[in-house]
Amino acid sequence: MGKNGEEKKHGDGETMAVMSLMKDQQNPIQQFQVKFKEIETGFKSWLSKQTLPVEASVVTAMGGVQGAFIGGLMGTLSPEMPQSGIDPQAMASLKQTQALVGGPLVQARNFAAITGVNAGIACIMKRIRGKDDLESAVVAALGSGVAYSLVSAGLQGQPGNAITTAAGFALFQGVFFKLGERFSKPRIEDPYYTRARSMLLKLGLEKYEKNFKKGLLADPTLPLLTDSALRDVSIPPGPRLLILDHIQRDPELKGKRGSRG
């Protein structure tokens, strides 16, 4: 093996050692978050490629399961109704409340209907209209209100109650949506840094995304990256080695680098 081959092997060994050291130093919670984010991103990517009925069915089922869990937990943690030592009128009020709310199974059913239908309708509205806005949120809330009325009162329930419940859900959702718009700034994914973001996430270096944006190191610049360029945006030596090694191992990026050379 020649000198160049030995240097390359030595460089690969150093890179692997740095990667191993950084993985060992990572907090287990951070490792779990990175892995979970990768799975979540992959699942969302797969789901977005499915037909509308498939996507809506999956989203509805997931929302229903989540709601059932929350409702069951709330029902389990609900305090028991006192049996004595309470005013009869207050007792009657408590009984009425418990009849409306119910135990863990009833709450699990109610919350499953609310969250499942809400998520499903919101998914359909987003696919049709191409955006999440107040109108979509209100329509989803109307549907979840009707679903709650049906599962809690059954078909024998009065239509007026269903309409009132749906209107209440819609009003609450509308107010909540507007408050969220006012006090929170939604994160907008920058399309110019999609590949860079994916690379950093895979390497566990997502906190350096802001460094890439600060230096305008967008996706087209990835094949051109050098150690000095990464140093100029204040990325430490270890992460620089990992990034450059990843680019060198990526067939597409490596090909672009070679064609420019």
PDB file of N, CA and C in Angstrom, residues 6-85:
ATOM      1  N   GLU A   6      -2.095   4.816   2.772  1.00  0.00           N
ATOM      2  CA  GLU A   6      -1.933   4.789   4.232  1.00  0.00           C
ATOM      3  C   GLU A   6      -2.519   6.048   4.868  1.00  0.00           C
ATOM      4  N   GLU A   7      -2.301   7.211   4.210  1.00  0.00           N
ATOM      5  CA  GLU A   7      -2.845   8.461   4.753  1.00  0.00           C
ATOM      6  C   GLU A   7      -4.373   8.431   4.743  1.00  0.00           C
ATOM      7  N   LYS A   8      -4.953   7.896   3.634  1.00  0.00           N
ATOM      8  CA  LYS A   8      -6.416   7.813   3.546  1.00  0.00           C
ATOM      9  C   LYS A   8      -6.966   6.903   4.636  1.00  0.00           C
ATOM     10  N   LYS A   9      -6.305   5.754   4.827  1.00  0.00           N
ATOM     11  CA  LYS A   9      -6.759   4.820   5.856  1.00  0.00           C
ATOM     12  C   LYS A   9      -6.660   5.452   7.235  1.00  0.00           C
ATOM     13  N   HIS A  10      -5.544   6.198   7.462  1.00  0.00           N
ATOM     14  CA  HIS A  10      -5.373   6.860   8.746  1.00  0.00           C
ATOM     15  C   HIS A  10      -6.448   7.923   8.962  1.00  0.00           C
ATOM     16  N   GLY A  11      -6.766   8.685   7.872  1.00  0.00           N
ATOM     17  CA  GLY A  11      -7.805   9.716   7.970  1.00  0.00           C
ATOM     18  C   GLY A  11      -9.171   9.125   8.256  1.00  0.00           C
ATOM     19  N   ASP A  12      -9.483   7.992   7.587  1.00  0.00           N
ATOM     20  CA  ASP A  12     -10.760   7.324   7.844  1.00  0.00           C
ATOM     21  C   ASP A  12     -10.836   6.852   9.286  1.00  0.00           C
ATOM     22  N   GLY A  13      -9.692   6.361   9.792  1.00  0.00           N
ATOM     23  CA  GLY A  13      -9.674   5.894  11.180  1.00  0.00           C
ATOM     24  C   GLY A  13      -9.920   7.018  12.157  1.00  0.00           C
ATOM     25  N   GLU A  14      -9.324   8.181  11.867  1.00  0.00           N
ATOM     26  CA  GLU A  14      -9.542   9.337  12.746  1.00  0.00           C
ATOM     27  C   GLU A  14     -10.998   9.783  12.722  1.00  0.00           C
ATOM     28  N   THR A  15     -11.578   9.784  11.531  1.00  0.00           N
ATOM     29  CA  THR A  15     -12.983  10.192  11.402  1.00  0.00           C
ATOM     30  C   THR A  15     -13.899   9.263  12.170  1.00  0.00           C
ATOM     31  N   MET A  16     -13.678   7.950  12.021  1.00  0.00           N
ATOM     32  CA  MET A  16     -14.496   6.979  12.738  1.00  0.00           C
ATOM     33  C   MET A  16     -14.329   7.128  14.245  1.00  0.00           C
ATOM     34  N   ALA A  17     -13.104   7.436  14.676  1.00  0.00           N
ATOM     35  CA  ALA A  17     -12.860   7.621  16.112  1.00  0.00           C
ATOM     36  C   ALA A  17     -13.612   8.833  16.634  1.00  0.00           C
ATOM     37  N   VAL A  18     -13.611   9.924  15.826  1.00  0.00           N
ATOM     38  CA  VAL A  18     -14.330  11.128  16.246  1.00  0.00           C
ATOM     39  C   VAL A  18     -15.829  10.852  16.318  1.00  0.00           C
ATOM     40  N   MET A  19     -16.359  10.132  15.312  1.00  0.00           N
ATOM     41  CA  MET A  19     -17.790   9.803  15.299  1.00  0.00           C
ATOM     42  C   MET A  19     -18.160   8.960  16.511  1.00  0.00           C
ATOM     43  N   SER A  20     -17.308   7.973  16.834  1.00  0.00           N
ATOM     44  CA  SER A  20     -17.570   7.112  17.987  1.00  0.00           C
ATOM     45  C   SER A  20     -17.541   7.901  19.278  1.00  0.00           C
ATOM     46  N   LEU A  21     -16.561   8.815  19.380  1.00  0.00           N
ATOM     47  CA  LEU A  21     -16.436   9.625  20.597  1.00  0.00           C
ATOM     48  C   LEU A  21     -17.639  10.534  20.772  1.00  0.00           C
ATOM     49  N   MET A  22     -18.088  11.157  19.669  1.00  0.00           N
ATOM     50  CA  MET A  22     -19.232  12.064  19.757  1.00  0.00           C
ATOM     51  C   MET A  22     -20.503  11.316  20.097  1.00  0.00           C
ATOM     52  N   LYS A  23     -20.671  10.099  19.579  1.00  0.00           N
ATOM     53  CA  LYS A  23     -21.851   9.304  19.905  1.00  0.00           C
ATOM     54  C   LYS A  23     -21.853   8.917  21.372  1.00  0.00           C
ATOM     55  N   ASP A  24     -20.653   8.605  21.899  1.00  0.00           N
ATOM     56  CA  ASP A  24     -20.563   8.238  23.310  1.00  0.00           C
ATOM     57  C   ASP A  24     -20.878   9.419  24.205  1.00  0.00           C
ATOM     58  N   GLN A  25     -20.502  10.634  23.741  1.00  0.00           N
ATOM     59  CA  GLN A  25     -20.709  11.822  24.567  1.00  0.00           C
ATOM     60  C   GLN A  25     -22.136  12.349  24.468  1.00  0.00           C
ATOM     61  N   GLN A  26     -22.891  11.907  23.457  1.00  0.00           N
ATOM     62  CA  GLN A  26     -24.264  12.399  23.300  1.00  0.00           C
ATOM     63  C   GLN A  26     -25.151  11.918  24.443  1.00  0.00           C
ATOM     64  N   ASN A  27     -25.990  12.806  24.903  1.00  0.00           N
ATOM     65  CA  ASN A  27     -26.967  12.456  25.916  1.00  0.00           C
ATOM     66  C   ASN A  27     -27.934  11.413  25.343  1.00  0.00           C
ATOM     67  N   PRO A  28     -28.251  10.342  26.113  1.00  0.00           N
ATOM     68  CA  PRO A  28     -29.191   9.330  25.608  1.00  0.00           C
ATOM     69  C   PRO A  28     -30.526   9.927  25.181  1.00  0.00           C
ATOM     70  N   ILE A  29     -30.967  10.964  25.874  1.00  0.00           N
ATOM     71  CA  ILE A  29     -32.226  11.612  25.507  1.00  0.00           C
ATOM     72  C   ILE A  29     -32.088  12.281  24.149  1.00  0.00           C
ATOM     73  N   GLN A  30     -30.931  12.922  23.899  1.00  0.00           N
ATOM     74  CA  GLN A  30     -30.701  13.554  22.606  1.00  0.00           C
ATOM     75  C   GLN A  30     -30.647  12.509  21.498  1.00  0.00           C
ATOM     76  N   GLN A  31     -30.001  11.373  21.769  1.00  0.00           N
ATOM     77  CA  GLN A  31     -29.944  10.300  20.782  1.00  0.00           C
ATOM     78  C   GLN A  31     -31.346   9.806  20.442  1.00  0.00           C
ATOM     79  N   PHE A  32     -32.182   9.657  21.467  1.00  0.00           N
ATOM     80  CA  PHE A  32     -33.558   9.215  21.236  1.00  0.00           C
ATOM     81  C   PHE A  32     -34.328  10.248  20.421  1.00  0.00           C
ATOM     82  N   GLN A  33     -34.133  11.540  20.745  1.00  0.00           N
ATOM     83  CA  GLN A  33     -34.831  12.602  20.018  1.00  0.00           C
ATOM     84  C   GLN A  33     -34.426  12.620  18.550  1.00  0.00           C
ATOM     85  N   VAL A  34     -33.134  12.439  18.287  1.00  0.00           N
ATOM     86  CA  VAL A  34     -32.658  12.427  16.899  1.00  0.00           C
ATOM     87  C   VAL A  34     -33.254  11.248  16.150  1.00  0.00           C
ATOM     88  N   LYS A  35     -33.229  10.065  16.783  1.00  0.00           N
ATOM     89  CA  LYS A  35     -33.771   8.873  16.141  1.00  0.00           C
ATOM     90  C   LYS A  35     -35.265   9.031  15.893  1.00  0.00           C
ATOM     91  N   PHE A  36     -35.975   9.560  16.891  1.00  0.00           N
ATOM     92  CA  PHE A  36     -37.419   9.759  16.757  1.00  0.00           C
ATOM     93  C   PHE A  36     -37.722  10.746  15.631  1.00  0.00           C
ATOM     94  N   LYS A  37     -36.907  11.802  15.536  1.00  0.00           N
ATOM     95  CA  LYS A  37     -37.115  12.801  14.488  1.00  0.00           C
ATOM     96  C   LYS A  37     -36.900  12.180  13.114  1.00  0.00           C
ATOM     97  N   GLU A  38     -35.906  11.304  12.988  1.00  0.00           N
ATOM     98  CA  GLU A  38     -35.660  10.638  11.709  1.00  0.00           C
ATOM     99  C   GLU A  38     -36.861   9.772  11.315  1.00  0.00           C
ATOM    100  N   ILE A  39     -37.380   9.014  12.287  1.00  0.00           N
ATOM    101  CA  ILE A  39     -38.532   8.153  12.016  1.00  0.00           C
ATOM    102  C   ILE A  39     -39.751   8.992  11.661  1.00  0.00           C
ATOM    103  N   GLU A  40     -39.962  10.062  12.411  1.00  0.00           N
ATOM    104  CA  GLU A  40     -41.114  10.939  12.162  1.00  0.00           C
ATOM    105  C   GLU A  40     -41.034  11.565  10.776  1.00  0.00           C
ATOM    106  N   THR A  41     -39.834  12.037  10.403  1.00  0.00           N
ATOM    107  CA  THR A  41     -39.658  12.648   9.086  1.00  0.00           C
ATOM    108  C   THR A  41     -39.910  11.639   7.975  1.00  0.00           C
ATOM    109  N   GLY A  42     -39.391  10.423   8.152  1.00  0.00           N
ATOM    110  CA  GLY A  42     -39.603   9.379   7.154  1.00  0.00           C
ATOM    111  C   GLY A  42     -41.070   8.997   7.022  1.00  0.00           C
ATOM    112  N   PHE A  43     -41.754   8.909   8.167  1.00  0.00           N
ATOM    113  CA  PHE A  43     -43.175   8.545   8.141  1.00  0.00           C
ATOM    114  C   PHE A  43     -44.000   9.634   7.461  1.00  0.00           C
ATOM    115  N   LYS A  44     -43.720  10.894   7.774  1.00  0.00           N
ATOM    116  CA  LYS A  44     -44.464  12.000   7.156  1.00  0.00           C
ATOM    117  C   LYS A  44     -44.218  12.033   5.648  1.00  0.00           C
ATOM    118  N   SER A  45     -42.979  11.755   5.258  1.00  0.00           N
ATOM    119  CA  SER A  45     -42.663  11.727   3.836  1.00  0.00           C
ATOM    120  C   SER A  45     -43.436  10.620   3.127  1.00  0.00           C
ATOM    121  N   TRP A  46     -43.504   9.441   3.765  1.00  0.00           N
ATOM    122  CA  TRP A  46     -44.256   8.325   3.182  1.00  0.00           C
ATOM    123  C   TRP A  46     -45.741   8.649   3.108  1.00  0.00           C
ATOM    124  N   LEU A  47     -46.266   9.224   4.188  1.00  0.00           N
ATOM    125  CA  LEU A  47     -47.696   9.499   4.260  1.00  0.00           C
ATOM    126  C   LEU A  47     -48.116  10.531   3.226  1.00  0.00           C
ATOM    127  N   SER A  48     -47.263  11.521   2.974  1.00  0.00           N
ATOM    128  CA  SER A  48     -47.609  12.578   2.024  1.00  0.00           C
ATOM    129  C   SER A  48     -47.708  12.056   0.591  1.00  0.00           C
ATOM    130  N   LYS A  49     -47.132  10.893   0.329  1.00  0.00           N
ATOM    131  CA  LYS A  49     -47.158  10.317  -1.017  1.00  0.00           C
ATOM    132  C   LYS A  49     -48.360   9.394  -1.233  1.00  0.00           C
ATOM    133  N   GLN A  50     -49.142   9.149  -0.180  1.00  0.00           N
ATOM    134  CA  GLN A  50     -50.296   8.259  -0.288  1.00  0.00           C
ATOM    135  C   GLN A  50     -51.514   9.009  -0.843  1.00  0.00           C
ATOM    136  N   THR A  51     -52.517   8.249  -1.233  1.00  0.00           N
ATOM    137  CA  THR A  51     -53.760   8.857  -1.702  1.00  0.00           C
ATOM    138  C   THR A  51     -54.485   9.515  -0.530  1.00  0.00           C
ATOM    139  N   LEU A  52     -55.416  10.407  -0.848  1.00  0.00           N
ATOM    140  CA  LEU A  52     -56.150  11.121   0.202  1.00  0.00           C
ATOM    141  C   LEU A  52     -56.891  10.174   1.149  1.00  0.00           C
ATOM    142  N   PRO A  53     -57.618   9.157   0.667  1.00  0.00           N
ATOM    143  CA  PRO A  53     -58.306   8.252   1.599  1.00  0.00           C
ATOM    144  C   PRO A  53     -57.356   7.534   2.551  1.00  0.00           C
ATOM    145  N   VAL A  54     -56.199   7.112   2.030  1.00  0.00           N
ATOM    146  CA  VAL A  54     -55.227   6.413   2.888  1.00  0.00           C
ATOM    147  C   VAL A  54     -54.668   7.359   3.942  1.00  0.00           C
ATOM    148  N   GLU A  55     -54.255   8.550   3.513  1.00  0.00           N
ATOM    149  CA  GLU A  55     -53.689   9.509   4.462  1.00  0.00           C
ATOM    150  C   GLU A  55     -54.714   9.899   5.528  1.00  0.00           C
ATOM    151  N   ALA A  56     -55.946  10.184   5.099  1.00  0.00           N
ATOM    152  CA  ALA A  56     -56.981  10.588   6.052  1.00  0.00           C
ATOM    153  C   ALA A  56     -57.295   9.459   7.032  1.00  0.00           C
ATOM    154  N   SER A  57     -57.318   8.220   6.554  1.00  0.00           N
ATOM    155  CA  SER A  57     -57.611   7.074   7.427  1.00  0.00           C
ATOM    156  C   SER A  57     -56.522   6.884   8.470  1.00  0.00           C
ATOM    157  N   VAL A  58     -55.266   6.985   8.027  1.00  0.00           N
ATOM    158  CA  VAL A  58     -54.144   6.810   8.962  1.00  0.00           C
ATOM    159  C   VAL A  58     -54.129   7.914  10.004  1.00  0.00           C
ATOM    160  N   VAL A  59     -54.307   9.149   9.552  1.00  0.00           N
ATOM    161  CA  VAL A  59     -54.290  10.285  10.471  1.00  0.00           C
ATOM    162  C   VAL A  59     -55.453  10.205  11.458  1.00  0.00           C
ATOM    163  N   THR A  60     -56.625   9.815  10.985  1.00  0.00           N
ATOM    164  CA  THR A  60     -57.787   9.677  11.865  1.00  0.00           C
ATOM    165  C   THR A  60     -57.552   8.597  12.915  1.00  0.00           C
ATOM    166  N   ALA A  61     -57.018   7.461  12.481  1.00  0.00           N
ATOM    167  CA  ALA A  61     -56.755   6.367  13.418  1.00  0.00           C
ATOM    168  C   ALA A  61     -55.728   6.778  14.470  1.00  0.00           C
ATOM    169  N   MET A  62     -54.667   7.447  14.036  1.00  0.00           N
ATOM    170  CA  MET A  62     -53.642   7.891  14.987  1.00  0.00           C
ATOM    171  C   MET A  62     -54.197   8.909  15.968  1.00  0.00           C
ATOM    172  N   GLY A  63     -55.019   9.841  15.460  1.00  0.00           N
ATOM    173  CA  GLY A  63     -55.646  10.815  16.348  1.00  0.00           C
ATOM    174  C   GLY A  63     -56.588  10.168  17.335  1.00  0.00           C
ATOM    175  N   GLY A  64     -57.328   9.155  16.874  1.00  0.00           N
ATOM    176  CA  GLY A  64     -58.242   8.450  17.766  1.00  0.00           C
ATOM    177  C   GLY A  64     -57.512   7.702  18.875  1.00  0.00           C
ATOM    178  N   VAL A  65     -56.409   7.052  18.519  1.00  0.00           N
ATOM    179  CA  VAL A  65     -55.623   6.321  19.527  1.00  0.00           C
ATOM    180  C   VAL A  65     -55.052   7.284  20.561  1.00  0.00           C
ATOM    181  N   GLN A  66     -54.527   8.404  20.078  1.00  0.00           N
ATOM    182  CA  GLN A  66     -53.980   9.399  20.993  1.00  0.00           C
ATOM    183  C   GLN A  66     -55.065   9.947  21.922  1.00  0.00           C
ATOM    184  N   GLY A  67     -56.234  10.261  21.354  1.00  0.00           N
ATOM    185  CA  GLY A  67     -57.327  10.779  22.170  1.00  0.00           C
ATOM    186  C   GLY A  67     -57.827   9.766  23.174  1.00  0.00           C
ATOM    187  N   ALA A  68     -57.891   8.491  22.769  1.00  0.00           N
ATOM    188  CA  ALA A  68     -58.344   7.443  23.680  1.00  0.00           C
ATOM    189  C   ALA A  68     -57.398   7.310  24.869  1.00  0.00           C
ATOM    190  N   PHE A  69     -56.117   7.405  24.596  1.00  0.00           N
ATOM    191  CA  PHE A  69     -55.134   7.318  25.685  1.00  0.00           C
ATOM    192  C   PHE A  69     -55.289   8.475  26.663  1.00  0.00           C
ATOM    193  N   ILE A  70     -55.400   9.696  26.116  1.00  0.00           N
ATOM    194  CA  ILE A  70     -55.545  10.875  26.980  1.00  0.00           C
ATOM    195  C   ILE A  70     -56.844  10.808  27.778  1.00  0.00           C
ATOM    196  N   GLY A  71     -57.953  10.440  27.099  1.00  0.00           N
ATOM    197  CA  GLY A  71     -59.237  10.354  27.792  1.00  0.00           C
ATOM    198  C   GLY A  71     -59.241   9.299  28.877  1.00  0.00           C
ATOM    199  N   GLY A  72     -58.665   8.117  28.561  1.00  0.00           N
ATOM    200  CA  GLY A  72     -58.600   7.063  29.575  1.00  0.00           C
ATOM    201  C   GLY A  72     -57.774   7.477  30.775  1.00  0.00           C
ATOM    202  N   LEU A  73     -56.669   8.173  30.520  1.00  0.00           N
ATOM    203  CA  LEU A  73     -55.818   8.645  31.615  1.00  0.00           C
ATOM    204  C   LEU A  73     -56.554   9.666  32.471  1.00  0.00           C
ATOM    205  N   MET A  74     -57.248  10.598  31.829  1.00  0.00           N
ATOM    206  CA  MET A  74     -58.010  11.603  32.574  1.00  0.00           C
ATOM    207  C   MET A  74     -59.125  10.947  33.393  1.00  0.00           C
ATOM    208  N   GLY A  75     -59.788   9.941  32.803  1.00  0.00           N
ATOM    209  CA  GLY A  75     -60.842   9.253  33.539  1.00  0.00           C
ATOM    210  C   GLY A  75     -60.310   8.496  34.743  1.00  0.00           C
ATOM    211  N   THR A  76     -59.102   7.940  34.600  1.00  0.00           N
ATOM    212  CA  THR A  76     -58.491   7.209  35.715  1.00  0.00           C
ATOM    213  C   THR A  76     -58.104   8.144  36.847  1.00  0.00           C
ATOM    214  N   LEU A  77     -57.635   9.334  36.484  1.00  0.00           N
ATOM    215  CA  LEU A  77     -57.172  10.288  37.490  1.00  0.00           C
ATOM    216  C   LEU A  77     -58.293  11.139  38.076  1.00  0.00           C
ATOM    217  N   SER A  78     -59.500  11.030  37.533  1.00  0.00           N
ATOM    218  CA  SER A  78     -60.617  11.824  38.044  1.00  0.00           C
ATOM    219  C   SER A  78     -60.940  11.422  39.472  1.00  0.00           C
ATOM    220  N   PRO A  79     -61.162  12.382  40.361  1.00  0.00           N
ATOM    221  CA  PRO A  79     -61.480  12.059  41.751  1.00  0.00           C
ATOM    222  C   PRO A  79     -62.822  11.354  41.876  1.00  0.00           C
ATOM    223  N   GLU A  80     -62.916  10.460  42.847  1.00  0.00           N
ATOM    224  CA  GLU A  80     -64.179   9.752  43.083  1.00  0.00           C
ATOM    225  C   GLU A  80     -65.198  10.688  43.723  1.00  0.00           C
ATOM    226  N   MET A  81     -66.457  10.441  43.415  1.00  0.00           N
ATOM    227  CA  MET A  81     -67.527  11.265  43.958  1.00  0.00           C
ATOM    228  C   MET A  81     -67.762  10.906  45.426  1.00  0.00           C
ATOM    229  N   PRO A  82     -67.778  11.901  46.320  1.00  0.00           N
ATOM    230  CA  PRO A  82     -68.053  11.605  47.730  1.00  0.00           C
ATOM    231  C   PRO A  82     -69.468  11.053  47.901  1.00  0.00           C
ATOM    232  N   GLN A  83     -69.599  10.108  48.827  1.00  0.00           N
ATOM    233  CA  GLN A  83     -70.885   9.440  49.026  1.00  0.00           C
ATOM    234  C   GLN A  83     -71.714  10.052  50.151  1.00  0.00           C
ATOM    235  N   SER A  84     -71.081  10.790  51.039  1.00  0.00           N
ATOM    236  CA  SER A  84     -71.824  11.360  52.168  1.00  0.00           C
ATOM    237  C   SER A  84     -71.183  12.676  52.574  1.00  0.00           C
ATOM    238  N   GLY A  85     -71.873  13.373  53.483  1.00  0.00           N
ATOM    239  CA  GLY A  85     -71.335  14.627  54.004  1.00  0.00           C
ATOM    240  C   GLY A  85     -71.359  15.763  53.008  1.00  0.00           C
TER     241      GLY A  85
END
